[in-house]
CSV table of C-alpha atoms in Angstrom, one decimal:
chain,number,residue,atom,x,y,z
F,1,MET,CA,49.3,136.6,-44.4
F,2,ALA,CA,49.4,132.3,-44.2
F,3,LYS,CA,52.9,130.9,-45.0
F,4,ARG,CA,51.9,128.2,-46.4
F,5,LYS,CA,48.4,127.0,-48.9
F,6,HIS,CA,48.6,123.5,-50.5
F,7,ALA,CA,45.9,122.0,-52.3
F,8,LYS,CA,45.7,118.5,-52.0
F,9,ASN,CA,42.8,117.6,-54.5
F,10,SER,CA,44.1,113.7,-54.6
F,11,GLU,CA,43.2,112.7,-50.7
F,12,ALA,CA,40.0,114.7,-50.8
F,13,GLN,CA,39.1,112.4,-53.9
F,14,ASP,CA,39.9,109.4,-52.7
F,15,GLU,CA,38.3,110.2,-49.6
F,16,GLY,CA,34.9,111.6,-50.8
F,17,LEU,CA,32.3,113.7,-49.1
F,18,GLU,CA,29.0,110.9,-50.3
F,19,ARG,CA,26.2,112.0,-52.1
F,20,GLN,CA,22.5,110.2,-51.9
F,21,PRO,CA,21.6,108.8,-55.5
F,22,ASN,CA,18.2,110.5,-56.8
F,23,GLU,CA,15.0,108.8,-55.2
F,24,ASP,CA,15.0,108.0,-58.8
F,25,THR,CA,17.7,105.1,-59.3
F,26,ASP,CA,17.2,101.4,-59.4
F,27,ASP,CA,17.0,100.3,-56.0
F,28,SER,CA,19.2,97.5,-57.9
F,29,GLY,CA,22.1,100.0,-58.5
F,30,SER,CA,25.3,99.5,-56.4
F,31,ASP,CA,28.0,102.2,-54.7
F,32,GLU,CA,29.3,103.2,-57.4
F,33,ASP,CA,26.0,105.1,-58.2
F,34,ASN,CA,27.0,107.5,-55.7
F,35,ASP,CA,29.0,111.0,-56.7
F,36,VAL,CA,32.2,112.1,-55.4
F,37,VAL,CA,32.8,115.6,-54.4
F,38,ASN,CA,35.9,116.9,-54.8
F,39,VAL,CA,37.5,119.1,-53.0
F,40,ASP,CA,41.1,121.3,-52.7
F,41,PHE,CA,41.6,121.4,-48.7
F,42,GLU,CA,44.3,124.8,-47.9
F,43,TRP,CA,46.5,125.1,-44.7
F,44,PHE,CA,46.9,128.3,-42.8
F,45,ASP,CA,48.1,129.7,-40.1
F,46,PRO,CA,45.6,130.3,-37.3
F,47,GLN,CA,45.1,134.1,-37.8
F,48,PRO,CA,43.1,136.5,-35.8
F,49,GLU,CA,40.7,139.0,-37.4
F,50,HIS,CA,39.1,135.2,-39.3
F,51,ASP,CA,39.8,132.8,-36.8
F,52,PHE,CA,39.0,133.2,-33.6
F,53,HIS,CA,34.7,131.7,-34.0
F,54,GLY,CA,35.9,128.9,-36.3
F,55,LEU,CA,38.6,128.2,-33.7
F,56,LYS,CA,36.2,128.5,-31.3
F,57,THR,CA,33.4,126.0,-32.4
F,58,LEU,CA,36.2,123.7,-33.0
F,59,LEU,CA,37.0,123.7,-29.6
F,60,ARG,CA,34.1,123.7,-28.0
F,61,GLN,CA,33.4,120.5,-30.0
F,62,LEU,CA,37.3,118.8,-28.6
F,63,LEU,CA,35.7,119.2,-25.1
F,64,ASP,CA,31.9,118.1,-25.5
F,65,VAL,CA,29.7,118.7,-23.1
F,66,ASP,CA,32.8,119.9,-20.7
F,67,ALA,CA,33.3,122.9,-22.9
F,68,GLN,CA,31.1,125.1,-20.5
F,69,LEU,CA,33.8,124.7,-17.9
F,70,PHE,CA,36.2,126.4,-19.5
F,71,ASP,CA,36.8,129.8,-20.6
F,72,LEU,CA,36.8,128.5,-24.4
F,73,SER,CA,37.2,132.4,-25.5
F,74,ALA,CA,40.5,133.1,-24.0
F,75,LEU,CA,41.8,129.9,-25.4
F,76,THR,CA,40.8,130.8,-28.6
F,77,ASP,CA,42.9,133.4,-28.4
F,78,LEU,CA,45.3,132.2,-26.6
F,79,VAL,CA,45.7,128.5,-29.6
F,80,LEU,CA,45.5,132.6,-31.8
F,81,SER,CA,48.0,133.8,-30.7
F,82,GLN,CA,50.8,132.0,-31.7
F,83,PRO,CA,50.1,132.1,-35.8
F,84,LEU,CA,53.7,130.6,-36.7
F,85,LEU,CA,53.2,127.1,-34.8
F,86,GLY,CA,50.3,125.0,-35.7
F,87,SER,CA,47.5,125.0,-38.5
F,88,THR,CA,44.0,125.4,-40.7
F,89,VAL,CA,42.4,123.6,-43.5
F,90,LYS,CA,40.1,125.6,-44.5
F,91,VAL,CA,38.6,124.9,-48.4
F,92,ASP,CA,37.5,128.4,-49.8
F,93,GLY,CA,40.5,131.0,-49.0
F,94,ASN,CA,42.3,132.8,-45.9
F,95,GLU,CA,39.1,134.8,-45.0
F,96,THR,CA,37.0,131.2,-44.0
F,97,ASP,CA,36.5,129.6,-41.0
F,98,PRO,CA,38.4,126.5,-40.4
F,99,TYR,CA,37.5,122.9,-41.2
F,100,ALA,CA,40.6,121.4,-39.1
F,101,PHE,CA,42.8,122.7,-36.6
F,102,LEU,CA,45.8,121.0,-34.3
F,103,THR,CA,48.3,123.8,-32.9
F,104,VAL,CA,49.8,122.7,-30.0
F,105,LEU,CA,50.0,125.0,-26.1
F,106,ASN,CA,53.6,125.1,-23.8
F,107,LEU,CA,51.5,123.9,-20.3
F,108,HIS,CA,55.0,124.5,-18.1
F,109,GLU,CA,55.0,128.4,-20.3
F,110,HIS,CA,52.1,129.5,-19.8
F,111,LYS,CA,51.0,128.1,-15.9
F,112,ASP,CA,49.8,131.6,-14.8
F,113,LYS,CA,47.4,132.1,-17.2
F,114,ALA,CA,43.8,131.3,-15.5
F,115,VAL,CA,42.4,129.5,-18.2
F,116,ILE,CA,45.9,126.8,-19.0
F,117,LYS,CA,46.1,126.3,-14.4
F,118,ASP,CA,41.3,125.6,-15.1
F,119,LEU,CA,42.5,123.3,-17.9
F,120,THR,CA,45.7,121.9,-16.4
F,121,SER,CA,43.4,121.2,-12.6
F,122,TYR,CA,41.1,119.2,-15.6
F,123,LEU,CA,43.4,116.9,-16.4
F,124,LEU,CA,45.4,116.0,-14.0
F,125,ARG,CA,42.8,115.5,-12.0
F,126,LYS,CA,40.6,113.0,-15.0
F,127,ALA,CA,44.2,111.5,-15.1
F,128,SER,CA,43.8,111.1,-11.5
F,129,THR,CA,40.9,108.8,-11.4
F,130,THR,CA,42.2,106.5,-14.3
F,131,PRO,CA,45.7,103.7,-13.4
F,132,ALA,CA,46.9,104.0,-17.2
F,133,LEU,CA,47.1,108.0,-17.6
F,134,ALA,CA,48.9,107.4,-14.4
F,135,PRO,CA,52.2,109.1,-15.3
F,136,VAL,CA,50.7,112.1,-16.7
F,137,VAL,CA,49.1,113.0,-13.2
F,138,GLY,CA,53.6,113.4,-12.2
F,139,LEU,CA,53.9,115.4,-15.3
F,140,LEU,CA,51.2,117.6,-14.9
F,141,SER,CA,51.5,118.1,-10.7
F,142,PRO,CA,52.0,121.5,-9.2
F,143,ASP,CA,55.5,121.4,-8.4
F,144,SER,CA,57.2,120.1,-11.8
F,145,THR,CA,58.3,121.6,-14.2
F,146,ALA,CA,58.6,119.8,-17.6
F,147,GLN,CA,57.9,120.9,-19.8
F,148,VAL,CA,54.8,119.4,-21.4
F,149,GLY,CA,52.6,120.0,-24.5
F,150,LEU,CA,49.3,120.0,-25.1
F,151,ILE,CA,48.2,119.1,-28.5
F,152,LEU,CA,44.5,120.3,-29.3
F,153,THR,CA,43.4,119.0,-32.0
F,154,GLU,CA,39.9,118.0,-34.1
F,155,ARG,CA,37.8,118.8,-37.6
F,156,LEU,CA,34.3,119.2,-38.6
F,157,ILE,CA,32.6,115.5,-39.0
F,158,ASN,CA,32.8,114.7,-42.6
F,159,ILE,CA,36.4,116.1,-43.0
F,160,PRO,CA,39.0,113.1,-44.0
F,161,ALA,CA,41.9,112.0,-41.8
F,162,GLU,CA,44.1,112.2,-44.4
F,163,VAL,CA,44.7,116.0,-43.4
F,164,VAL,CA,46.2,115.0,-40.2
F,165,PRO,CA,49.6,113.5,-40.9
F,166,HIS,CA,49.9,116.7,-43.3
F,167,MET,CA,49.5,118.8,-40.1
F,168,TYR,CA,51.6,116.8,-37.8
F,169,THR,CA,54.6,117.1,-39.5
F,170,MET,CA,53.7,120.8,-39.9
F,171,LEU,CA,53.8,121.2,-36.6
F,172,LEU,CA,57.5,119.3,-36.2
F,173,GLU,CA,59.0,121.5,-39.2
F,174,GLU,CA,57.7,124.8,-36.2
F,175,ILE,CA,58.9,123.2,-33.8
F,176,SER,CA,62.5,123.0,-35.3
F,177,TRP,CA,61.4,126.3,-36.4
F,178,ALA,CA,60.9,128.0,-32.9
F,179,LEU,CA,63.4,125.6,-30.9
F,180,ALA,CA,65.7,127.5,-33.4
F,181,GLU,CA,64.9,130.6,-32.9
F,182,LYS,CA,65.0,129.4,-28.7
F,183,GLU,CA,61.6,130.1,-28.5
F,184,PRO,CA,60.1,128.0,-25.2
F,185,TYR,CA,58.7,124.8,-27.5
F,186,ALA,CA,61.4,122.1,-26.0
F,187,PHE,CA,58.9,120.0,-25.3
F,188,SER,CA,59.7,117.2,-22.6
F,189,HIS,CA,56.3,114.6,-23.9
F,190,TYR,CA,53.3,115.4,-25.4
F,191,LEU,CA,49.8,115.4,-24.6
F,192,VAL,CA,47.0,114.8,-27.1
F,193,LEU,CA,43.8,115.5,-25.7
F,194,SER,CA,41.1,113.3,-27.7
F,195,LYS,CA,37.6,111.9,-27.6
F,196,THR,CA,36.6,108.1,-26.9
F,197,TYR,CA,32.5,106.7,-27.9
F,198,THR,CA,30.6,103.6,-27.4
F,199,GLU,CA,27.3,102.5,-28.1
F,200,ILE,CA,25.0,101.8,-25.6
F,201,VAL,CA,21.1,100.6,-26.5
F,202,SER,CA,18.8,103.6,-27.1
F,203,ALA,CA,16.8,105.2,-24.2
F,204,LEU,CA,14.4,105.2,-27.4
F,205,ASP,CA,14.7,101.1,-27.8
F,206,ALA,CA,14.9,100.0,-24.1
F,207,GLU,CA,11.5,102.0,-23.6
F,208,GLU,CA,10.3,99.3,-25.8
F,209,SER,CA,10.6,96.7,-24.6
F,210,ARG,CA,12.7,95.3,-27.1
F,211,PRO,CA,13.5,92.0,-26.1
F,212,GLN,CA,16.7,91.8,-28.2
F,213,LYS,CA,18.5,94.2,-26.6
F,214,LYS,CA,18.7,93.5,-23.5
F,215,SER,CA,22.4,93.1,-22.0
F,216,LYS,CA,23.3,88.8,-22.5
F,217,LYS,CA,25.9,88.2,-19.7
F,218,GLY,CA,29.4,88.3,-20.2
F,219,GLN,CA,28.8,91.0,-22.9
F,220,ASP,CA,28.2,94.2,-20.3
F,221,LYS,CA,31.9,94.9,-21.1
F,222,ALA,CA,31.7,98.6,-22.8
F,223,GLU,CA,34.0,98.3,-26.1
F,224,PHE,CA,35.7,101.8,-27.5
F,225,PHE,CA,35.4,103.2,-30.6
F,226,TYR,CA,37.4,106.2,-32.2
F,227,PHE,CA,36.6,109.4,-33.3
F,228,HIS,CA,40.2,110.3,-34.8
F,229,PRO,CA,41.9,107.2,-36.4
F,230,GLU,CA,44.6,108.7,-35.8
F,231,ASP,CA,44.3,107.5,-32.4
F,232,GLU,CA,45.0,104.0,-32.8
F,233,VAL,CA,48.1,105.0,-34.1
F,234,LEU,CA,49.2,107.1,-31.6
F,235,GLN,CA,48.6,105.1,-28.0
F,236,GLU,CA,51.7,102.4,-29.9
F,237,HIS,CA,53.4,105.0,-28.8
F,238,ALA,CA,51.9,106.5,-25.8
F,239,ALA,CA,54.0,106.3,-22.5
F,240,GLY,CA,50.2,105.8,-21.0
F,241,HIS,CA,46.3,106.7,-22.9
F,242,GLY,CA,42.7,106.3,-21.5
F,243,SER,CA,39.3,107.8,-20.9
F,244,PHE,CA,37.2,109.6,-18.7
F,245,ALA,CA,34.0,110.2,-18.4
F,246,TYR,CA,32.9,114.4,-18.7
F,247,THR,CA,32.1,116.0,-15.3
F,248,LYS,CA,29.0,117.6,-16.8
F,249,GLU,CA,25.9,115.6,-16.5
F,250,GLN,CA,24.9,114.2,-19.9
F,251,GLY,CA,20.8,114.1,-20.6
F,252,ASP,CA,18.7,111.0,-20.9
F,253,GLY,CA,18.9,111.4,-24.6
F,254,HIS,CA,22.2,112.5,-25.1
F,255,ALA,CA,23.2,109.3,-27.1
F,256,ASP,CA,19.7,108.9,-28.8
F,257,SER,CA,20.7,112.4,-30.2
F,258,LYS,CA,24.4,111.4,-31.3
F,259,ARG,CA,22.4,108.4,-33.0
F,260,ALA,CA,22.2,108.6,-37.3
F,261,PHE,CA,22.2,105.6,-38.8
F,262,GLN,CA,22.2,102.6,-36.5
F,263,GLU,CA,20.4,101.1,-34.0
F,264,LEU,CA,22.6,102.0,-31.0
F,265,GLY,CA,23.6,105.4,-29.2
F,266,ILE,CA,26.6,107.1,-28.8
F,267,LYS,CA,28.3,108.2,-25.0
F,268,PRO,CA,31.7,110.0,-25.8
F,269,GLN,CA,34.6,110.5,-23.5
F,270,GLY,CA,37.7,112.6,-23.3
F,271,HIS,CA,40.9,111.2,-23.5
F,272,MET,CA,44.5,111.7,-23.6
F,273,MET,CA,48.1,110.3,-24.8
F,274,LEU,CA,50.7,110.7,-23.1
F,275,ILE,CA,53.9,110.7,-25.3
F,276,ASP,CA,57.8,110.8,-24.7
F,277,ALA,CA,59.3,113.8,-27.1
F,278,ALA,CA,62.1,111.7,-28.2
F,279,ARG,CA,58.8,108.5,-29.4
F,280,PHE,CA,57.0,112.4,-31.1
F,281,GLU,CA,58.0,112.2,-34.4
F,282,GLY,CA,58.1,108.1,-34.8
F,283,ALA,CA,54.4,108.6,-33.5
F,284,VAL,CA,53.6,111.5,-36.4
F,285,LYS,CA,56.1,109.0,-39.0
F,286,ALA,CA,53.0,106.0,-38.1
F,287,ILE,CA,50.2,108.2,-38.5
F,288,SER,CA,51.4,109.2,-42.1
F,289,GLY,CA,52.0,104.9,-42.7
F,290,PHE,CA,48.3,104.0,-41.1
F,291,LEU,CA,46.3,106.7,-42.9
F,292,SER,CA,47.5,106.0,-46.3
F,293,ARG,CA,46.6,102.6,-45.9
F,294,SER,CA,43.0,102.8,-44.5
């Protein structure tokens, strides 16, 4: 039984899910011709009897091509083993699959679990190759006693970012309640695992040898974009952050498969943000302010 259930119709209405006008609509029409789908979002505790497959799918999406390096079933079970910490977002009631989730795992507390060993080793390797993530290396080293909370969060692509502040705010409350019960959530740091992407020239365009697609001198430096807009705010409160290449090779057509309604392909990469526990509450408040203005 979920301990909370909040409808956020106004937020969904503000963001909206647009449907294209009918084909017989006059081309001179404006964006006002688009319909808006109103959705009531509901927040629930993670529930093993309903959420296993949905959470596993979202974890696979979060880890992208490197998801195959981990036992996702074991990771999903671990998330579901702490039902009073973290939340899921649904639109069709308690027994449906989640459209978004957020949770935190204590890497030190679960260090002997195989999936956490694999995940910690992976994060340590990636941090070691990214200078901006140097602070992460010491915290995740085998002899470290740091209490690092790994934040995992993902949502379906059409879910508005406005669901995010509520998940983070509830997480702060739940951690506070857990600490009052002497549970192991006295974190020294939070490590947020996320994704960014770069836009690259389409392989299909390259095959057609279009002159206008050739790179110009001084324009080869890749610009990073965020899958999760709140990450831009979290970085402002981070002790270190950086993106890293995935271990598994992405096929030549991978970027083109992610190309939709644009000329450029998309190349995802992993991303980490390390936040001191003392600054985490301020980061959460900043997310709320940022998304309310966007």
